[in-house]
Amino acid sequence: MRLARFRLSGPVLYLISILWALVTLYPLVFTVMSSFKTTDEIYSAPFKLPSLYSFSNYAKALFDAGMLRAIGNSFGISIVSTLSVILLGSLASFVLARLGLKFGNAILLYFLLGIMIPIHTTLIPLMKMVSSVNGHNHYLTLILIYTAFHLPFAIFLISSHMRGISKELDESATLDGCGPIRLFASILFPLTMPAIATAFILTFLYVYNDLVIAVIFISDKSMFTIPLTMLTFVARSLTEYGPIFASIVVSIIPMVIVFLAFQERVVSGLAAGAVKE
Amino acid sequence: MISNRSKYTTAALFLLPAFVVYTVLLIYPVLQSVYMSFYEWNGIASSNLVFAGLRNYETMFDMPEFWTALKNVLKFVLIGFALQMPLSFFLGYLISLKMKGIRFFKTAFFMPVVLPMTAVGLMWTFILFPNGGLFNTLLTEIGLGGLVRSWLGDTTVVTYTLPMINMWVYAGLNMIIFSAGIVGIPEQLYQAAAIDGATGWRKLRYITIPLLKDTFKIYAVTCLTGSLRVFDIIFVMTSGGPNGASDVPATMLYYQGFKYMNFGLANSIGTFILVAGLTLSILTNRYLSSDK
């Protein structure tokens, strides 16, 4: 029974809940409604439903503004970066959590230090480094930088989960002639799947939402990610709002789907990320 | 057991890729930023750094813009503690109750956290448009026309608008931190208090809040370090404007470096963000745990 907690009466709680839900959801509803409207209609009837559901704003956003290509770019970069974080992170976690190295803990701490680093501090040295190898406008540049930035948190999640798995497993597997690579690939990696899935979803979310790294290292329009495409689109079409709202909706939809599909993992993972900082 | 030789070969092979990428692209740039903050650099990769001693820091502390940026961070901190903390605590309490429909509310409250900041920033920019924007129209329609403002165009108002939008985004995340703490408090404590005649607010005051000390500490650290790192929302919504009024250290670093090519100064700002963040989290942790 939960009745003993401090409490306000039910209706008041519902009222406040509904109020804050309105504050969080109404702007999104408004954005979706506006994405179907003409600029005139957005101005003259902001609260009304669209008079007709025309997809011309979406066509403009996807094709004229280049959102379609941007979606492809963002997804490609995010997926490859995420896979690279998961691969490098789980390999490193295996070594640090299972092999009992002499300096294992020190190395783990060294990796975890990265969670506390404010990324903006690294921008100018990174730019210097990238210029010296002519790395601007290369997907590989972004992927490597994202990998470095998100490895610490992935290692934190994966290694703490791997530590919790019984060590006897390794011993019996080794006795049965299982080498370290097989031990990792066919025993520990599958057993760590819950933590790996969380790390995967979060890394994807962080990379997909990144703005500043793309702003600094990508200037070739055909390589623009979603945030870059939206910012340039806004800068050049300030008089037509409908297509801009459509592009906002398009960029939001994938994250809403990921969130609704993996809600528990996303919520607990992001909270763990915030707490670790 | 795995033989020692194969153990170390495996360790080296498995660890090396992560170690190299992380060291070269995160640790080295941080150290390099501190180092470069004592040098002038013209932005051309092949040209040399020129030693500048403390000159970049002198320039930084002499700039009124830097102090404006710090004041803006302070506003993020103030709103973070005065409004966002009670709100997040309350939302965390709400979702810890077994109310009907709580799953829906939890989803709704958390939704802004996962959305791309660029989309959120643009959405709010349009909602807050001074003429014909949704927010001002709404104010006029419910008879609060006197409150209509240029939310992003007024140099004072904007410095409060941005932390409020930030709160819209992050209240849901902090709600989870608080609800985790609230759920962890043993039920018996409340029952015992009820037997002693404690009512709602007294339970809150004498049980819930004192027992959530660690949660509040975590909140304090994330609020302080988070405020020092704010970037995206300002970059998207105001570009630090109007006239630098809404700049924060991270946006100043970006504009000084990538727009005005003052790389030395930008690195000293970067070093400041790093050192201030570490100092604040160490101090908060120490201060809030020593007076137990």
mmCIF file of C-alpha atoms in Angstrom, chain A residues 19-277:
data_model
loop_
_atom_site.group_PDB
_atom_site.id
_atom_site.type_symbol
_atom_site.label_atom_id
_atom_site.label_comp_id
_atom_site.label_asym_id
_atom_site.label_seq_id
_atom_site.Cartn_x
_atom_site.Cartn_y
_atom_site.Cartn_z
ATOM 1 C CA LEU A 19 -1.102 21.177 -17.056
ATOM 2 C CA TRP A 20 2.544 20.151 -17.399
ATOM 3 C CA ALA A 21 1.680 17.527 -20.020
ATOM 4 C CA LEU A 22 0.039 20.346 -21.988
ATOM 5 C CA VAL A 23 3.182 22.428 -21.642
ATOM 6 C CA THR A 24 5.385 19.598 -22.932
ATOM 7 C CA LEU A 25 3.069 18.257 -25.652
ATOM 8 C CA TYR A 26 1.186 21.270 -26.968
ATOM 9 C CA PRO A 27 4.226 22.860 -28.668
ATOM 10 C CA LEU A 28 4.702 19.567 -30.520
ATOM 11 C CA VAL A 29 1.035 19.396 -31.497
ATOM 12 C CA PHE A 30 1.208 22.994 -32.680
ATOM 13 C CA THR A 31 4.302 22.169 -34.743
ATOM 14 C CA VAL A 32 2.606 19.206 -36.380
ATOM 15 C CA MET A 33 -0.525 21.254 -37.132
ATOM 16 C CA SER A 34 1.497 24.133 -38.529
ATOM 17 C CA SER A 35 3.454 21.776 -40.759
ATOM 18 C CA PHE A 36 0.303 21.318 -42.856
ATOM 19 C CA LYS A 37 -0.659 24.986 -42.998
ATOM 20 C CA THR A 38 0.197 27.880 -45.254
ATOM 21 C CA THR A 39 2.161 30.738 -43.721
ATOM 22 C CA ASP A 40 -1.011 32.890 -43.714
ATOM 23 C CA GLU A 41 -2.929 30.225 -41.879
ATOM 24 C CA ILE A 42 -0.186 29.796 -39.270
ATOM 25 C CA TYR A 43 -0.499 33.498 -38.517
ATOM 26 C CA SER A 44 -4.239 33.966 -38.727
ATOM 27 C CA ALA A 45 -5.421 30.726 -37.108
ATOM 28 C CA PRO A 46 -2.598 29.373 -34.945
ATOM 29 C CA PHE A 47 -4.868 27.313 -32.687
ATOM 30 C CA LYS A 48 -7.101 25.819 -35.354
ATOM 31 C CA LEU A 49 -6.636 22.513 -37.116
ATOM 32 C CA PRO A 50 -5.294 22.869 -40.641
ATOM 33 C CA SER A 51 -8.051 23.659 -43.164
ATOM 34 C CA LEU A 52 -6.750 20.931 -45.420
ATOM 35 C CA TYR A 53 -4.023 18.368 -44.974
ATOM 36 C CA SER A 54 -1.650 19.183 -47.777
ATOM 37 C CA PHE A 55 1.741 17.559 -47.942
ATOM 38 C CA SER A 56 3.273 20.288 -50.082
ATOM 39 C CA ASN A 57 5.200 21.614 -47.058
ATOM 40 C CA TYR A 58 6.647 18.159 -46.542
ATOM 41 C CA ALA A 59 7.604 17.901 -50.188
ATOM 42 C CA LYS A 60 9.438 21.211 -49.875
ATOM 43 C CA ALA A 61 11.183 20.149 -46.685
ATOM 44 C CA LEU A 62 12.218 16.748 -47.983
ATOM 45 C CA PHE A 63 13.308 17.723 -51.476
ATOM 46 C CA ASP A 64 13.961 21.497 -51.738
ATOM 47 C CA ALA A 65 15.541 21.803 -48.315
ATOM 48 C CA GLY A 66 17.315 18.474 -48.668
ATOM 49 C CA MET A 67 15.906 16.856 -45.551
ATOM 50 C CA LEU A 68 15.636 13.508 -47.296
ATOM 51 C CA ARG A 69 19.346 13.405 -48.037
ATOM 52 C CA ALA A 70 20.059 14.768 -44.563
ATOM 53 C CA ILE A 71 18.103 11.918 -43.005
ATOM 54 C CA GLY A 72 20.201 9.451 -44.956
ATOM 55 C CA ASN A 73 23.418 11.198 -43.895
ATOM 56 C CA SER A 74 22.408 11.449 -40.233
ATOM 57 C CA PHE A 75 21.272 7.850 -40.037
ATOM 58 C CA GLY A 76 24.375 6.575 -41.798
ATOM 59 C CA ILE A 77 26.735 8.528 -39.557
ATOM 60 C CA SER A 78 24.810 7.665 -36.405
ATOM 61 C CA ILE A 79 24.628 3.950 -37.122
ATOM 62 C CA VAL A 80 28.282 3.557 -38.101
ATOM 63 C CA SER A 81 29.450 5.665 -35.120
ATOM 64 C CA THR A 82 27.241 3.677 -32.784
ATOM 65 C CA LEU A 83 28.470 0.332 -34.099
ATOM 66 C CA SER A 84 32.038 1.495 -33.689
ATOM 67 C CA VAL A 85 31.370 2.640 -30.105
ATOM 68 C CA ILE A 86 29.746 -0.710 -29.302
ATOM 69 C CA LEU A 87 32.525 -2.754 -30.908
ATOM 70 C CA LEU A 88 35.455 -0.855 -29.360
ATOM 71 C CA GLY A 89 33.613 -0.318 -26.090
ATOM 72 C CA SER A 90 32.621 -3.932 -25.552
ATOM 73 C CA LEU A 91 36.083 -5.222 -26.458
ATOM 74 C CA ALA A 92 37.669 -2.808 -24.005
ATOM 75 C CA SER A 93 35.069 -3.587 -21.350
ATOM 76 C CA PHE A 94 35.765 -7.310 -21.721
ATOM 77 C CA VAL A 95 39.447 -6.768 -21.045
ATOM 78 C CA LEU A 96 38.836 -4.372 -18.152
ATOM 79 C CA ALA A 97 36.029 -6.291 -16.488
ATOM 80 C CA ARG A 98 37.033 -9.914 -17.055
ATOM 81 C CA LEU A 99 40.752 -10.435 -17.535
ATOM 82 C CA GLY A 100 41.879 -9.149 -14.149
ATOM 83 C CA LEU A 101 44.769 -7.067 -15.514
ATOM 84 C CA LYS A 102 47.148 -5.489 -13.059
ATOM 85 C CA PHE A 103 46.321 -1.946 -14.192
ATOM 86 C CA GLY A 104 42.768 -2.766 -15.212
ATOM 87 C CA ASN A 105 41.143 -0.475 -12.688
ATOM 88 C CA ALA A 106 43.441 2.427 -13.464
ATOM 89 C CA ILE A 107 42.699 2.103 -17.180
ATOM 90 C CA LEU A 108 38.969 1.890 -16.494
ATOM 91 C CA LEU A 109 39.187 5.093 -14.441
ATOM 92 C CA TYR A 110 41.114 6.702 -17.265
ATOM 93 C CA PHE A 111 38.240 5.927 -19.626
ATOM 94 C CA LEU A 112 35.582 7.079 -17.175
ATOM 95 C CA LEU A 113 37.348 10.422 -16.834
ATOM 96 C CA GLY A 114 36.058 11.168 -20.324
ATOM 97 C CA ILE A 115 32.474 11.392 -19.047
ATOM 98 C CA MET A 116 33.368 14.575 -17.176
ATOM 99 C CA ILE A 117 35.067 16.355 -20.064
ATOM 100 C CA PRO A 118 33.134 19.273 -21.552
ATOM 101 C CA ILE A 119 33.339 18.614 -25.300
ATOM 102 C CA HIS A 120 33.556 22.292 -26.249
ATOM 103 C CA THR A 121 36.985 22.471 -24.670
ATOM 104 C CA THR A 122 38.275 20.042 -27.317
ATOM 105 C CA LEU A 123 36.915 21.854 -30.375
ATOM 106 C CA ILE A 124 39.846 24.039 -31.386
ATOM 107 C CA PRO A 125 42.580 21.434 -30.928
ATOM 108 C CA LEU A 126 40.358 18.971 -32.817
ATOM 109 C CA MET A 127 39.949 21.487 -35.622
ATOM 110 C CA LYS A 128 43.731 21.953 -35.744
ATOM 111 C CA MET A 129 44.266 18.220 -35.855
ATOM 112 C CA VAL A 130 41.611 17.644 -38.514
ATOM 113 C CA SER A 131 42.970 20.484 -40.704
ATOM 114 C CA SER A 132 46.456 19.071 -40.541
ATOM 115 C CA VAL A 133 45.237 15.830 -42.117
ATOM 116 C CA ASN A 134 42.731 17.545 -44.461
ATOM 117 C CA GLY A 135 39.943 15.774 -42.670
ATOM 118 C CA HIS A 136 37.177 18.322 -43.209
ATOM 119 C CA ASN A 137 34.137 17.013 -45.066
ATOM 120 C CA HIS A 138 34.897 13.372 -44.389
ATOM 121 C CA TYR A 139 32.385 11.110 -42.700
ATOM 122 C CA LEU A 140 35.264 9.201 -41.134
ATOM 123 C CA THR A 141 36.300 12.343 -39.212
ATOM 124 C CA LEU A 142 32.874 12.657 -37.650
ATOM 125 C CA ILE A 143 32.627 8.941 -36.937
ATOM 126 C CA LEU A 144 35.995 8.815 -35.167
ATOM 127 C CA ILE A 145 35.236 11.908 -33.092
ATOM 128 C CA TYR A 146 31.796 10.621 -32.096
ATOM 129 C CA THR A 147 33.369 7.288 -31.209
ATOM 130 C CA ALA A 148 35.899 8.958 -28.927
ATOM 131 C CA PHE A 149 33.251 11.165 -27.281
ATOM 132 C CA HIS A 150 30.789 8.392 -26.538
ATOM 133 C CA LEU A 151 33.157 5.534 -25.683
ATOM 134 C CA PRO A 152 33.517 6.495 -22.001
ATOM 135 C CA PHE A 153 29.827 6.216 -21.226
ATOM 136 C CA ALA A 154 29.453 3.006 -23.236
ATOM 137 C CA ILE A 155 32.413 1.476 -21.397
ATOM 138 C CA PHE A 156 30.889 2.556 -18.106
ATOM 139 C CA LEU A 157 27.562 0.853 -18.926
ATOM 140 C CA ILE A 158 28.987 -2.298 -20.491
ATOM 141 C CA SER A 159 31.865 -2.942 -18.095
ATOM 142 C CA SER A 160 29.729 -2.568 -14.976
ATOM 143 C CA HIS A 161 27.278 -5.095 -16.394
ATOM 144 C CA MET A 162 30.073 -7.503 -17.385
ATOM 145 C CA ARG A 163 31.535 -7.371 -13.892
ATOM 146 C CA GLY A 164 28.284 -8.717 -12.507
ATOM 147 C CA ILE A 165 28.479 -11.947 -14.512
ATOM 148 C CA SER A 166 29.885 -14.900 -12.598
ATOM 149 C CA LYS A 167 33.633 -15.393 -13.101
ATOM 150 C CA GLU A 168 33.255 -19.187 -12.931
ATOM 151 C CA LEU A 169 31.768 -19.033 -16.380
ATOM 152 C CA ASP A 170 35.118 -17.906 -17.819
ATOM 153 C CA GLU A 171 36.981 -20.661 -15.995
ATOM 154 C CA SER A 172 34.745 -23.476 -17.128
ATOM 155 C CA ALA A 173 34.672 -22.141 -20.675
ATOM 156 C CA THR A 174 38.468 -21.989 -20.701
ATOM 157 C CA LEU A 175 38.700 -25.527 -19.353
ATOM 158 C CA ASP A 176 36.524 -26.607 -22.228
ATOM 159 C CA GLY A 177 39.124 -25.142 -24.572
ATOM 160 C CA CYS A 178 37.436 -21.835 -25.260
ATOM 161 C CA GLY A 179 39.929 -19.126 -26.286
ATOM 162 C CA PRO A 180 39.556 -15.472 -25.253
ATOM 163 C CA ILE A 181 38.031 -14.426 -28.572
ATOM 164 C CA ARG A 182 35.356 -17.106 -28.426
ATOM 165 C CA LEU A 183 34.822 -16.403 -24.746
ATOM 166 C CA PHE A 184 34.085 -12.782 -25.635
ATOM 167 C CA ALA A 185 32.109 -13.303 -28.808
ATOM 168 C CA SER A 186 29.954 -16.268 -27.966
ATOM 169 C CA ILE A 187 29.590 -16.059 -24.202
ATOM 170 C CA LEU A 188 30.113 -12.623 -22.669
ATOM 171 C CA PHE A 189 28.872 -10.408 -25.496
ATOM 172 C CA PRO A 190 25.461 -12.150 -25.598
ATOM 173 C CA LEU A 191 25.205 -12.148 -21.802
ATOM 174 C CA THR A 192 25.886 -8.397 -21.697
ATOM 175 C CA MET A 193 23.197 -7.703 -24.278
ATOM 176 C CA PRO A 194 20.946 -5.615 -21.975
ATOM 177 C CA ALA A 195 23.725 -3.101 -21.253
ATOM 178 C CA ILE A 196 24.905 -3.177 -24.860
ATOM 179 C CA ALA A 197 21.392 -2.435 -26.086
ATOM 180 C CA THR A 198 21.125 0.549 -23.747
ATOM 181 C CA ALA A 199 24.540 1.825 -24.839
ATOM 182 C CA PHE A 200 23.527 1.366 -28.476
ATOM 183 C CA ILE A 201 20.294 3.322 -28.182
ATOM 184 C CA LEU A 202 21.858 6.147 -26.178
ATOM 185 C CA THR A 203 24.878 6.531 -28.433
ATOM 186 C CA PHE A 204 22.590 6.609 -31.449
ATOM 187 C CA LEU A 205 20.467 9.276 -29.797
ATOM 188 C CA TYR A 206 23.457 11.440 -28.835
ATOM 189 C CA VAL A 207 25.075 11.232 -32.270
ATOM 190 C CA TYR A 208 21.817 11.806 -34.146
ATOM 191 C CA ASN A 209 21.164 14.912 -32.057
ATOM 192 C CA ASP A 210 24.695 16.350 -32.300
ATOM 193 C CA LEU A 211 25.030 19.798 -33.739
ATOM 194 C CA VAL A 212 28.418 21.341 -33.054
ATOM 195 C CA ILE A 213 30.777 18.685 -34.437
ATOM 196 C CA ALA A 214 28.892 18.639 -37.735
ATOM 197 C CA VAL A 215 28.840 22.453 -37.841
ATOM 198 C CA ILE A 216 32.612 22.613 -37.512
ATOM 199 C CA PHE A 217 33.709 19.764 -39.756
ATOM 200 C CA ILE A 218 31.111 19.630 -42.537
ATOM 201 C CA SER A 219 30.707 22.453 -45.047
ATOM 202 C CA ASP A 220 29.855 20.399 -48.129
ATOM 203 C CA LYS A 221 26.094 20.682 -48.576
ATOM 204 C CA SER A 222 25.671 17.165 -49.895
ATOM 205 C CA MET A 223 27.082 15.833 -46.602
ATOM 206 C CA PHE A 224 24.911 17.922 -44.265
ATOM 207 C CA THR A 225 23.295 16.198 -41.309
ATOM 208 C CA ILE A 226 19.743 16.982 -40.196
ATOM 209 C CA PRO A 227 20.616 19.827 -37.779
ATOM 210 C CA LEU A 228 22.847 21.541 -40.364
ATOM 211 C CA THR A 229 20.214 21.220 -43.063
ATOM 212 C CA MET A 230 17.547 22.699 -40.819
ATOM 213 C CA LEU A 231 19.689 25.644 -39.769
ATOM 214 C CA THR A 232 20.621 26.604 -43.341
ATOM 215 C CA PHE A 233 17.028 26.085 -44.462
ATOM 216 C CA VAL A 234 15.757 28.483 -41.799
ATOM 217 C CA ALA A 235 18.401 31.038 -42.677
ATOM 218 C CA ARG A 236 17.353 31.215 -46.314
ATOM 219 C CA SER A 237 13.576 30.863 -46.171
ATOM 220 C CA LEU A 238 12.531 33.095 -43.332
ATOM 221 C CA THR A 239 9.207 34.011 -44.890
ATOM 222 C CA GLU A 240 7.794 30.533 -45.384
ATOM 223 C CA TYR A 241 7.082 28.796 -42.118
ATOM 224 C CA GLY A 242 5.118 25.744 -43.204
ATOM 225 C CA PRO A 243 8.075 23.866 -44.719
ATOM 226 C CA ILE A 244 10.235 24.719 -41.697
ATOM 227 C CA PHE A 245 7.669 23.204 -39.351
ATOM 228 C CA ALA A 246 7.510 20.198 -41.660
ATOM 229 C CA SER A 247 11.287 19.786 -41.425
ATOM 230 C CA ILE A 248 11.087 20.014 -37.617
ATOM 231 C CA VAL A 249 8.472 17.254 -37.601
ATOM 232 C CA VAL A 250 10.567 15.113 -39.931
ATOM 233 C CA SER A 251 13.635 15.447 -37.691
ATOM 234 C CA ILE A 252 11.665 14.691 -34.537
ATOM 235 C CA ILE A 253 9.788 11.593 -35.731
ATOM 236 C CA PRO A 254 12.726 9.128 -35.604
ATOM 237 C CA MET A 255 13.536 10.121 -32.020
ATOM 238 C CA VAL A 256 9.915 9.854 -30.939
ATOM 239 C CA ILE A 257 9.776 6.346 -32.425
ATOM 240 C CA VAL A 258 13.026 5.293 -30.736
ATOM 241 C CA PHE A 259 11.761 6.715 -27.460
ATOM 242 C CA LEU A 260 8.353 5.053 -27.579
ATOM 243 C CA ALA A 261 9.823 1.728 -28.687
ATOM 244 C CA PHE A 262 12.564 1.579 -26.044
ATOM 245 C CA GLN A 263 11.149 3.840 -23.372
ATOM 246 C CA GLU A 264 12.518 2.094 -20.273
ATOM 247 C CA ARG A 265 16.040 1.803 -21.673
ATOM 248 C CA VAL A 266 16.085 5.379 -22.920
ATOM 249 C CA VAL A 267 14.786 6.806 -19.650
ATOM 250 C CA SER A 268 17.029 4.822 -17.322
ATOM 251 C CA GLY A 269 20.059 5.180 -19.589
ATOM 252 C CA LEU A 270 19.762 8.948 -19.976
ATOM 253 C CA ALA A 271 19.222 9.329 -16.242
ATOM 254 C CA ALA A 272 22.338 7.238 -15.556
ATOM 255 C CA GLY A 273 24.238 9.446 -18.009
ATOM 256 C CA ALA A 274 23.125 12.622 -16.260
ATOM 257 C CA VAL A 275 23.984 11.278 -12.828
ATOM 258 C CA LYS A 276 27.467 10.146 -13.852
ATOM 259 C CA GLU A 277 28.569 13.597 -14.976
#
